Coordinates of N, CA and C in Angstrom, one line a residue:
M1 N -134.5 51.7 -93.4 CA -135.1 50.7 -93.8 C -134.7 49.4 -93.0
G2 N -133.3 49.4 -92.9 CA -132.5 48.1 -92.2 C -132.5 46.9 -93.1
T3 N -132.8 45.8 -92.6 CA -132.7 44.6 -93.5 C -134.4 44.2 -94.0
W4 N -134.3 43.9 -95.4 CA -135.5 43.5 -96.1 C -135.4 42.1 -96.3
G5 N -134.3 41.4 -96.3 CA -134.4 39.9 -96.9 C -133.0 39.3 -96.1
I6 N -132.8 38.0 -96.7 CA -131.8 37.3 -96.0 C -130.4 37.1 -97.0
G7 N -130.6 37.7 -98.3 CA -129.7 37.6 -99.1 C -128.4 38.6 -98.7
P8 N -127.2 38.5 -99.3 CA -126.0 39.2 -98.7 C -126.1 40.6 -99.1
F9 N -127.0 41.2 -100.2 CA -126.9 42.5 -100.2 C -128.4 43.0 -99.7
D10 N -129.1 42.3 -98.6 CA -130.6 42.8 -98.6 C -130.6 43.5 -97.3
N11 N -129.6 44.6 -97.1 CA -129.8 45.2 -95.8 C -128.9 46.6 -96.2
D12 N -129.3 47.8 -95.5 CA -128.6 49.0 -95.7 C -127.2 49.0 -95.6
I13 N -126.7 48.3 -94.8 CA -125.0 48.2 -94.5 C -124.5 47.8 -95.9
A14 N -124.8 46.7 -96.3 CA -124.4 45.8 -97.3 C -124.8 46.7 -98.5
A15 N -125.6 47.2 -98.7 CA -125.8 48.2 -100.0 C -125.0 49.3 -100.2
D16 N -124.9 50.0 -98.8 CA -124.0 51.1 -98.8 C -122.6 50.9 -99.1
F17 N -122.2 49.5 -98.6 CA -120.7 49.0 -98.9 C -120.6 49.0 -100.3
V18 N -121.5 48.2 -100.9 CA -121.3 48.2 -102.4 C -121.5 49.4 -103.2
G19 N -122.3 50.1 -102.6 CA -122.3 51.7 -103.5 C -120.8 52.3 -103.1
D20 N -120.2 52.1 -102.0 CA -118.8 52.8 -101.8 C -117.8 52.0 -102.9
L21 N -118.1 50.7 -103.0 CA -117.2 50.2 -103.9 C -117.5 50.4 -105.4
D22 N -118.6 50.8 -105.8 CA -119.1 51.4 -107.1 C -118.5 52.7 -107.2
E23 N -118.3 53.4 -106.1 CA -117.7 54.9 -106.3 C -116.3 55.1 -106.3
A24 N -115.7 53.6 -105.8 CA -114.2 53.7 -105.6 C -113.4 53.5 -106.8
P25 N -112.3 54.0 -107.2 CA -111.3 53.7 -108.1 C -111.1 52.0 -108.4
M26 N -110.9 51.6 -109.4 CA -110.9 50.3 -109.6 C -109.8 49.9 -108.7
E27 N -108.5 50.3 -108.6 CA -107.5 49.9 -107.7 C -107.8 49.9 -106.3
Q28 N -108.8 50.5 -105.9 CA -108.8 50.7 -104.4 C -110.2 49.5 -103.9
R29 N -110.7 48.8 -104.9 CA -111.9 48.0 -104.8 C -111.4 46.5 -103.8
E30 N -110.5 46.0 -104.6 CA -109.8 45.0 -103.9 C -109.6 45.1 -102.4
P31 N -108.7 46.1 -102.0 CA -108.2 46.4 -100.8 C -109.6 46.9 -99.9
M32 N -110.8 47.5 -100.4 CA -111.7 47.6 -99.6 C -112.4 46.3 -99.2
I33 N -112.6 45.1 -100.3 CA -113.0 44.2 -99.8 C -112.1 43.3 -98.7
R34 N -111.1 43.4 -99.0 CA -109.9 42.7 -97.9 C -110.0 43.4 -96.5
R35 N -110.1 44.7 -96.4 CA -110.2 45.1 -95.1 C -111.6 44.8 -94.4
V36 N -112.7 44.7 -95.3 CA -113.8 44.2 -94.5 C -113.9 42.8 -94.0
L37 N -113.1 42.0 -94.8 CA -113.0 40.6 -94.6 C -112.2 40.3 -93.3
K38 N -111.1 41.1 -93.3 CA -109.9 40.9 -92.1 C -110.8 41.4 -91.2
R39 N -111.4 42.6 -91.0 CA -112.2 43.0 -89.7 C -113.0 42.2 -89.0
A40 N -113.7 41.3 -90.0 CA -114.9 40.3 -89.7 C -114.1 38.9 -89.2
A41 N -112.9 38.6 -89.8 CA -112.3 37.5 -89.4 C -111.7 37.5 -88.0
D42 N -111.1 38.7 -87.8 CA -110.6 38.8 -86.5 C -111.3 38.1 -85.1
P43 N -110.5 37.3 -84.8 CA -111.3 36.6 -83.6 C -111.2 37.3 -82.2
A44 N -110.5 38.2 -82.1 CA -110.3 39.0 -80.8 C -111.5 39.8 -80.5
N45 N -112.4 40.3 -81.5 CA -113.4 41.2 -81.2 C -114.6 40.3 -81.4
Y46 N -115.8 40.7 -80.7 CA -117.1 40.5 -80.7 C -117.4 41.1 -81.9
L47 N -118.0 40.4 -83.0 CA -118.5 40.7 -84.2 C -119.7 41.4 -84.2
V48 N -119.9 42.8 -84.4 CA -120.9 43.4 -84.3 C -121.6 43.4 -85.8
T49 N -123.1 43.7 -85.8 CA -123.7 43.2 -87.2 C -123.2 44.1 -88.2
P50 N -123.0 45.6 -88.1 CA -122.7 46.2 -89.4 C -121.3 45.5 -90.1
D51 N -120.4 45.4 -89.3 CA -119.2 44.5 -89.9 C -119.4 43.1 -90.4
A52 N -120.6 42.3 -89.8 CA -121.0 41.2 -90.3 C -121.7 41.2 -91.9
E53 N -122.6 42.3 -91.5 CA -123.3 42.6 -92.7 C -122.5 42.9 -94.0
R54 N -121.5 43.7 -93.7 CA -120.3 44.0 -95.0 C -119.5 42.7 -95.3
A55 N -119.3 42.0 -94.3 CA -118.4 40.9 -94.5 C -119.2 39.8 -95.5
V56 N -120.5 39.4 -94.9 CA -121.2 38.5 -95.9 C -121.4 39.1 -97.4
A57 N -121.7 40.5 -97.6 CA -121.5 41.0 -98.9 C -120.3 41.0 -99.5
A58 N -119.2 41.1 -98.8 CA -117.8 40.8 -99.6 C -117.6 39.5 -99.9
A59 N -117.9 38.6 -99.0 CA -117.7 37.2 -99.3 C -118.6 36.6 -100.5
A60 N -119.7 37.3 -100.4 CA -120.8 37.1 -101.7 C -120.0 37.5 -103.0
L61 N -119.3 38.7 -103.1 CA -118.3 39.0 -104.2 C -117.4 38.1 -104.6
V62 N -116.7 37.6 -103.6 CA -115.4 36.7 -103.7 C -116.1 35.1 -104.2
V63 N -117.2 34.9 -103.7 CA -118.0 33.7 -104.2 C -118.2 34.1 -105.8
A64 N -118.9 35.0 -106.2 CA -119.1 35.4 -107.3 C -118.0 35.2 -108.5
Q65 N -116.8 35.4 -108.1 CA -115.6 35.0 -108.9 C -115.1 33.5 -109.0
H66 N -115.5 33.0 -107.9 CA -115.1 31.3 -108.1 C -115.7 30.6 -109.1
P67 N -115.0 29.7 -109.5 CA -115.5 28.9 -110.8 C -116.9 28.3 -110.4
D68 N -117.2 27.9 -109.1 CA -118.4 27.3 -108.8 C -119.6 28.2 -108.1
G69 N -119.0 29.5 -108.2 CA -119.9 30.5 -107.6 C -121.1 30.9 -108.6
E70 N -122.0 31.7 -107.7 CA -123.1 32.2 -108.6 C -122.7 33.7 -108.7
P71 N -123.1 34.2 -109.8 CA -123.0 35.9 -109.8 C -123.7 36.5 -108.6
A72 N -123.1 37.4 -108.5 CA -123.9 38.5 -107.3 C -124.8 39.2 -107.9
C73 N -125.8 38.7 -108.5 CA -127.0 39.2 -109.2 C -128.1 39.9 -108.2
S74 N -128.0 40.8 -107.4 CA -129.0 41.4 -107.1 C -129.4 43.0 -107.0
N75 N -130.4 43.5 -107.0 CA -130.8 44.8 -107.1 C -129.7 45.7 -106.4
Y76 N -129.4 45.4 -105.3 CA -128.3 45.8 -104.4 C -127.0 45.6 -104.4
G77 N -126.6 44.7 -105.4 CA -125.4 44.4 -105.4 C -124.4 45.4 -106.6
P78 N -123.2 45.3 -106.7 CA -122.6 46.3 -107.3 C -123.1 46.6 -109.0
S79 N -123.2 47.6 -109.2 CA -123.5 47.8 -110.7 C -122.2 48.0 -111.3
E80 N -121.1 48.3 -111.0 CA -119.5 48.4 -111.5 C -118.9 47.4 -111.3
P81 N -117.9 47.1 -112.5 CA -117.3 45.8 -112.7 C -116.2 46.0 -111.4
L82 N -115.9 44.6 -110.7 CA -114.7 44.5 -109.9 C -113.6 44.1 -110.5
P83 N -112.4 44.1 -109.9 CA -111.3 43.7 -110.5 C -111.2 42.2 -110.1
V84 N -110.5 41.4 -110.8 CA -110.4 40.1 -110.6 C -109.6 39.9 -109.0
L85 N -110.4 39.3 -108.5 CA -110.0 39.3 -107.0 C -108.9 38.1 -106.8
P86 N -107.9 38.4 -105.7 CA -107.0 37.3 -105.8 C -107.4 36.1 -105.0
A87 N -107.0 35.0 -105.2 CA -107.5 33.8 -104.6 C -107.2 33.8 -103.0
D88 N -106.1 34.5 -102.6 CA -106.1 34.4 -101.1 C -107.3 35.0 -100.3
L89 N -108.0 35.8 -101.0 CA -109.5 36.3 -100.4 C -110.4 35.2 -100.2
R90 N -110.2 34.0 -100.9 CA -111.2 32.9 -100.5 C -111.2 32.5 -99.1
T91 N -109.9 32.2 -98.6 CA -109.5 31.8 -97.4 C -110.0 33.1 -96.4
L92 N -109.8 34.0 -96.6 CA -110.2 35.1 -95.8 C -111.6 35.3 -95.8
A93 N -112.6 35.0 -96.8 CA -113.5 35.1 -97.0 C -114.6 33.7 -95.9
V94 N -113.6 32.7 -96.0 CA -114.2 31.6 -95.2 C -114.1 31.9 -93.7
D95 N -112.9 32.4 -93.2 CA -112.7 33.0 -91.9 C -113.7 33.9 -91.4
A96 N -114.0 34.9 -92.4 CA -115.1 36.1 -92.0 C -116.6 35.2 -91.9
L97 N -116.9 34.4 -92.8 CA -118.0 33.8 -92.8 C -118.3 32.8 -91.6
D98 N -117.2 32.2 -91.2 CA -117.2 31.3 -90.0 C -117.6 32.3 -88.6
R99 N -116.9 33.4 -88.7 CA -117.1 34.3 -87.7 C -118.5 34.8 -87.6
V100 N -118.9 35.1 -88.8 CA -120.3 35.8 -88.8 C -121.4 34.8 -88.0
V101 N -121.2 33.3 -88.2 CA -122.4 32.4 -87.5 C -121.8 32.0 -86.4
A102 N -120.6 32.3 -85.9 CA -120.2 31.9 -84.4 C -120.9 32.4 -83.3
E103 N -120.4 31.9 -82.1 CA -121.1 32.4 -80.7 C -120.9 33.8 -80.7
R104 N -119.8 34.4 -81.0 CA -119.5 35.8 -80.5 C -119.9 36.5 -81.7
S105 N -121.0 36.6 -82.4 CA -121.4 37.6 -83.3 C -122.8 38.0 -83.1
E106 N -122.9 39.2 -83.0 CA -124.3 40.0 -83.0 C -125.1 39.6 -83.9
I107 N -124.8 39.6 -85.1 CA -125.8 39.0 -86.3 C -126.2 37.7 -86.1
A108 N -125.6 36.7 -85.6 CA -126.0 35.6 -85.4 C -127.0 35.3 -84.5
E109 N -126.7 36.2 -83.4 CA -127.8 36.2 -82.3 C -129.1 37.1 -82.7
L110 N -129.2 37.9 -83.5 CA -130.3 38.4 -84.2 C -131.1 37.4 -84.7
W111 N -130.2 36.8 -85.7 CA -130.9 35.9 -86.8 C -131.5 34.5 -86.1
D112 N -130.8 34.2 -85.2 CA -131.3 33.1 -84.3 C -132.7 33.4 -83.6
E113 N -132.9 34.7 -83.5 CA -134.2 35.2 -82.8 C -135.3 35.4 -83.8
A114 N -134.9 35.1 -85.3 CA -136.1 35.4 -86.2 C -136.5 34.4 -86.8
A115 N -137.6 34.4 -87.5 CA -138.3 33.3 -88.1 C -137.4 32.8 -89.2
Y116 N -136.6 33.7 -90.1 CA -135.9 33.3 -91.1 C -134.4 32.9 -90.8
G117 N -134.1 32.9 -89.4 CA -132.7 32.7 -89.0 C -132.1 31.5 -89.7
P118 N -133.0 30.0 -89.6 CA -132.2 29.0 -90.3 C -132.0 29.2 -91.6
K119 N -132.7 29.9 -92.7 CA -132.7 30.1 -93.9 C -131.3 30.9 -94.0
W120 N -131.2 32.0 -93.2 CA -130.1 32.8 -93.5 C -128.9 32.0 -93.2
R121 N -128.8 31.0 -92.2 CA -127.4 30.5 -91.6 C -127.4 29.5 -93.0
R122 N -128.4 28.8 -93.5 CA -128.4 28.0 -94.7 C -127.4 28.9 -95.6
D123 N -128.0 29.9 -96.2 CA -127.5 30.7 -97.3 C -125.8 31.1 -97.0
V124 N -125.6 31.6 -95.8 CA -124.2 31.9 -95.2 C -123.3 30.5 -95.5
T125 N -124.0 29.5 -95.1 CA -123.2 28.3 -95.2 C -123.1 28.1 -96.9
R126 N -124.0 28.4 -97.3 CA -123.9 27.8 -98.8 C -122.8 28.6 -99.6
L127 N -122.7 30.0 -99.1 CA -121.5 31.0 -99.7 C -120.2 30.2 -99.1
R128 N -120.1 29.8 -98.1 CA -118.7 29.3 -97.4 C -118.4 28.0 -98.0
D129 N -119.5 27.0 -98.4 CA -119.1 25.7 -98.9 C -119.0 26.1 -100.4
V130 N -119.2 26.9 -101.2 CA -118.2 27.2 -102.2 C -116.9 27.5 -102.3
L131 N -116.5 28.4 -101.2 CA -115.0 28.6 -101.3 C -114.4 27.4 -100.5
D132 N -115.0 26.4 -99.6 CA -114.3 25.6 -99.0 C -115.3 24.4 -98.7
P133 N -115.4 23.6 -99.8 CA -116.3 22.6 -99.9 C -116.3 21.7 -98.9
P134 N -117.6 20.9 -98.2 CA -117.2 20.2 -96.9 C -116.7 18.8 -97.6
I135 N -116.2 18.0 -97.1 CA -115.6 16.8 -97.5 C -116.9 15.6 -97.4
P136 N -117.1 15.1 -98.4 CA -118.1 14.2 -98.5 C -118.1 13.0 -97.5
P137 N -119.1 12.5 -96.8 CA -118.9 11.4 -96.1 C -118.6 10.1 -96.9
Q138 N -117.5 9.4 -96.4 CA -117.3 7.7 -97.0 C -118.6 7.0 -96.5
A139 N -118.9 6.2 -97.7 CA -120.2 5.4 -97.9 C -119.6 4.1 -96.5
E140 N -118.5 3.8 -96.9 CA -117.9 2.6 -96.2 C -116.4 2.7 -96.1
A141 N -115.7 2.1 -95.1 CA -114.3 2.3 -95.0 C -113.8 1.2 -96.2
L142 N -112.5 1.8 -96.5 CA -111.9 0.8 -97.6 C -111.2 -0.2 -97.1
F143 N -110.7 -0.2 -95.8 CA -110.2 -1.3 -95.1 C -110.3 -1.1 -93.4
E144 N -110.1 -2.2 -93.0 CA -110.2 -2.1 -91.5 C -108.6 -2.0 -90.8
I145 N -108.8 -1.2 -89.7 CA -107.3 -1.1 -89.2 C -107.4 -1.9 -87.9

């Protein structure tokens, strides 16, 4: 079927990744998420779509455990519980999401050609902003230099 929506789990690769997580012993789930994020965050390589789709799904699982995050409530999300994920995965997830939407990313190129590309980018940015909120602009300077 391929991709049927813009959500983090709305494609075959992400659904398979989550299925693998569900089948893995609890102690292997966090390392699996870490490996996916590390692979996507590596700036040395062109990011291919399957690695990007896994990374977006993994980042959504990290976001789901963030105090400001939303649960990963998708029909294709995990059905088994995850361990408490360490806080350092947040930074790794931000790095991976930055690579997903970067110039050297196949999935970004594909979504840029699709009608729902801008919405997909907004959704990836929304995940990223939970983990690393943007600094709001200051209305006016407090003092002049």
